[in-house]
């Protein structure tokens, strides 16, 4: 446990690990990230997705956060546009980089997001009493992955266990029962997690085209500032775009406001 003054960061248990990162379940009230550090009066349960040393690149924690933020706001957009009922993406809260400075800086490459309780290892296919195999239908999954794929974001990579291709991973189901699995249909109470570079692919040209085509609808359903936020996040993440200092400063300000808003229910304040 780490408690400095009124700052709380306590590891609870390992929440899973893979080739590029490990997840630690924590309770905390201190959230570093782009735009500064935020402290909340109430603690909450989070997932700390920490990059493994073997593949750690300076700034990768912040980039994972930006990918997560981008996909979360697009998830909000699709829900508000009634494309699906959702929501299916957790809320991102912050990030840390070994390049950060400051008394309370965490010298790791990591992203921090809300922890969701549930099961992340259900089968994709099951057998009936006669030995016949048939798929387990995850409600809204096909629609979710299809609509994101249509704008250049591939979210159906890295969703099966490397040791057993029939077992799911990186999809946390919150109301999954043995009877539901045996029936071959799981309800829509699930979230796609892990937005590391190795867990998904983004076609930035295709995504940019979506932003330009649907800018008015995005602004209407998400608001002008949230549209500007994800537009600048997209530009920052795209390997073919060099953002100006002005754009980088504007993104930092918008991310800070977004993060504080996401943590408002815990009585959040900017401290650094």
XYZ file of C-alpha atoms in Angstrom:
272
model
C 0.000 0.000 0.000
C 1.137 3.549 -0.730
C -0.373 6.372 1.287
C 1.371 9.738 1.185
C -0.539 12.395 3.054
C -4.059 11.903 1.769
C -2.986 10.127 -1.439
C -4.106 6.482 -1.603
C -2.745 3.832 -4.000
C -3.169 0.225 -2.896
C -2.644 -2.894 -5.028
C -5.349 -5.516 -4.480
C -4.409 -8.366 -6.822
C -3.133 -9.220 -10.266
C -5.939 -8.822 -12.773
C -4.281 -10.696 -15.631
C -1.208 -10.481 -17.829
C -0.176 -10.978 -21.421
C 2.800 -10.575 -23.692
C 2.867 -6.794 -23.639
C 1.304 -5.779 -20.310
C -0.024 -6.817 -16.935
C -3.108 -5.509 -15.170
C -3.157 -4.765 -11.458
C -6.448 -4.174 -9.644
C -6.085 -1.189 -7.335
C -8.049 1.093 -5.079
C -6.862 4.686 -5.406
C -7.807 8.341 -5.239
C -4.867 9.781 -7.200
C -4.832 9.821 -11.001
C -1.828 11.073 -12.978
C -2.191 11.705 -16.679
C -2.214 14.094 -19.601
C -3.266 17.497 -18.327
C -2.063 16.969 -14.762
C -2.777 14.927 -11.652
C -6.274 14.616 -10.246
C -7.072 13.704 -6.651
C -10.520 12.560 -5.540
C -12.024 12.651 -2.066
C -13.428 9.147 -2.550
C -11.387 6.133 -3.653
C -12.476 3.819 -6.449
C -11.472 0.475 -7.951
C -9.347 0.738 -11.078
C -7.284 -1.349 -13.462
C -3.662 -0.261 -13.815
C -2.498 -1.562 -17.199
C 1.284 -1.592 -16.878
C 3.510 -2.095 -19.914
C 6.003 -4.957 -19.609
C 9.631 -3.802 -19.519
C 10.546 -5.811 -22.608
C 8.258 -3.764 -24.835
C 8.111 -0.503 -22.908
C 8.467 2.667 -24.984
C 8.535 6.113 -23.419
C 5.092 7.688 -23.738
C 3.297 4.412 -24.527
C 1.152 4.715 -21.399
C -0.215 8.069 -22.549
C -0.821 6.709 -26.066
C -2.754 3.727 -24.702
C -4.868 6.172 -22.707
C -5.559 8.256 -25.827
C -6.603 5.165 -27.806
C -8.904 4.171 -24.948
C -10.355 7.692 -24.716
C -10.946 7.822 -28.476
C -12.729 4.466 -28.542
C -14.740 5.267 -25.398
C -16.142 8.485 -26.865
C -16.953 6.722 -30.142
C -18.711 4.040 -28.062
C -20.725 6.866 -26.465
C -21.500 8.223 -29.926
C -22.808 4.891 -31.206
C -24.919 4.444 -28.073
C -26.417 7.935 -28.346
C -27.047 7.366 -32.046
C -28.900 4.115 -31.117
C -26.596 1.993 -33.257
C -26.477 -0.388 -30.280
C -27.644 -0.178 -26.682
C -24.214 -0.685 -25.053
C -22.147 0.822 -23.552
C -19.266 -1.608 -24.113
C -16.094 0.372 -23.298
C -14.845 1.212 -19.805
C -14.028 4.773 -18.746
C -10.350 5.811 -18.914
C -9.107 7.831 -15.945
C -5.432 8.573 -16.520
C -1.950 7.398 -17.443
C 1.665 7.492 -16.356
C 4.992 7.656 -18.187
C 8.577 7.215 -17.049
C 9.198 10.585 -18.703
C 6.871 12.363 -16.270
C 8.382 14.539 -13.559
C 7.083 15.551 -10.184
C 7.031 14.417 -6.590
C 4.140 12.001 -7.113
C 5.096 10.770 -10.599
C 4.798 7.005 -11.107
C 7.850 5.848 -13.075
C 6.039 3.330 -15.228
C 4.341 3.231 -18.603
C 0.707 2.608 -17.767
C -2.902 3.559 -18.320
C -5.595 3.648 -15.638
C -9.259 2.852 -16.237
C -12.344 1.790 -14.325
C -12.329 -1.789 -13.149
C -15.378 -3.834 -14.174
C -16.309 -6.972 -12.292
C -17.176 -10.088 -14.202
C -15.888 -13.061 -16.185
C -13.453 -12.771 -19.088
C -13.099 -16.427 -20.031
C -16.317 -17.718 -21.535
C -16.305 -20.198 -24.463
C -17.012 -19.029 -28.001
C -18.406 -22.485 -28.939
C -20.077 -25.228 -26.914
C -21.275 -28.779 -27.526
C -24.747 -30.168 -26.917
C -25.484 -33.573 -25.387
C -25.034 -35.208 -28.804
C -21.589 -33.724 -29.335
C -22.710 -31.157 -31.908
C -20.782 -27.887 -31.774
C -22.451 -24.502 -32.081
C -21.423 -20.894 -31.377
C -22.136 -18.916 -28.241
C -23.814 -15.686 -29.324
C -22.657 -12.609 -27.405
C -25.443 -10.078 -27.813
C -24.359 -6.905 -29.653
C -20.826 -8.219 -30.194
C -21.169 -8.659 -33.959
C -22.760 -5.213 -34.259
C -20.130 -3.613 -32.010
C -17.133 -5.025 -33.864
C -18.746 -4.368 -37.257
C -19.512 -0.706 -36.656
C -15.992 -0.044 -35.323
C -14.436 -1.988 -38.181
C -16.434 0.203 -40.555
C -14.582 3.284 -39.309
C -11.155 1.630 -39.267
C -10.892 0.311 -35.691
C -10.463 -3.472 -35.435
C -11.575 -4.666 -31.996
C -11.942 -8.397 -32.626
C -8.193 -9.046 -32.424
C -6.719 -10.460 -29.192
C -10.055 -11.793 -27.927
C -9.142 -15.475 -27.592
C -6.836 -17.166 -25.119
C -3.437 -17.994 -26.645
C -3.515 -21.480 -25.073
C -7.130 -22.236 -26.000
C -8.616 -20.540 -29.050
C -12.146 -21.324 -27.888
C -11.881 -19.297 -24.663
C -12.424 -15.543 -24.690
C -10.154 -12.847 -23.304
C -10.308 -9.045 -23.122
C -14.104 -9.135 -22.992
C -15.437 -8.913 -19.441
C -18.996 -10.217 -19.067
C -20.738 -8.914 -15.970
C -23.814 -11.165 -15.910
C -22.569 -14.477 -17.215
C -23.973 -17.734 -15.848
C -23.421 -21.419 -16.615
C -27.029 -21.703 -17.774
C -26.612 -18.753 -20.151
C -23.501 -20.305 -21.682
C -25.284 -23.635 -22.127
C -28.178 -21.869 -23.826
C -25.736 -20.492 -26.395
C -26.617 -16.830 -25.835
C -25.045 -14.251 -23.522
C -26.705 -10.914 -22.765
C -25.270 -7.482 -23.586
C -23.731 -6.705 -20.168
C -20.095 -6.852 -21.295
C -17.109 -4.553 -21.905
C -14.180 -4.808 -24.311
C -10.957 -4.041 -22.431
C -7.242 -3.616 -23.242
C -6.482 -0.909 -25.785
C -2.754 -1.472 -26.073
C -1.078 -1.221 -29.469
C -0.857 -5.021 -29.792
C -4.521 -5.577 -28.907
C -6.152 -3.626 -31.733
C -5.486 -2.081 -35.140
C -6.518 1.395 -36.302
C -6.647 2.461 -39.943
C -6.102 6.181 -39.392
C -6.910 7.140 -42.986
C -10.290 5.432 -42.731
C -10.933 6.888 -39.281
C -10.051 10.376 -40.515
C -12.560 10.005 -43.328
C -15.254 9.094 -40.795
C -14.501 12.195 -38.729
C -14.813 14.468 -41.757
C -17.982 12.802 -43.042
C -19.784 12.642 -39.689
C -18.399 15.789 -38.009
C -21.802 17.488 -37.677
C -23.442 14.424 -36.120
C -20.471 13.864 -33.793
C -20.613 17.482 -32.627
C -24.361 17.271 -32.119
C -24.345 14.043 -30.086
C -21.066 14.439 -28.184
C -20.759 18.220 -28.001
C -18.284 20.585 -29.649
C -15.544 20.156 -27.048
C -15.729 16.352 -26.988
C -15.586 16.297 -30.777
C -12.505 18.531 -30.683
C -11.005 16.250 -28.033
C -11.289 13.056 -30.082
C -10.294 14.842 -33.290
C -7.052 16.009 -31.669
C -6.526 12.578 -30.058
C -6.872 11.018 -33.520
C -4.388 13.502 -35.006
C -1.915 12.881 -32.159
C -2.098 9.097 -32.539
C -1.894 9.045 -36.340
C 1.673 8.205 -37.464
C 1.248 10.376 -40.582
C 0.276 13.621 -38.839
C 2.541 16.045 -36.996
C 0.533 18.126 -34.546
C 1.497 21.698 -33.780
C 2.446 22.954 -30.324
C -0.853 24.792 -30.223
C -2.774 21.573 -30.963
C -0.779 19.665 -28.325
C -1.552 22.338 -25.732
C -5.222 22.366 -26.643
C -5.388 18.559 -26.407
C -3.816 18.645 -22.947
C -6.419 21.134 -21.756
C -9.318 19.145 -23.221
C -8.024 15.850 -21.788
C -7.716 17.436 -18.343
C -11.331 18.610 -18.492
C -12.493 15.192 -19.751
C -10.657 13.311 -17.002
C -11.972 15.604 -14.282
C -15.503 15.161 -15.648
C -15.076 11.352 -15.706
C -14.066 11.423 -12.034
C -16.559 14.068 -10.919
C -18.747 11.515 -9.129
C -15.798 10.931 -6.763
C -15.411 14.679 -5.993
C -12.357 15.351 -8.138
C -9.922 18.257 -8.132
C -6.814 19.094 -10.160
C -3.826 19.095 -7.811
C -0.801 19.285 -10.154
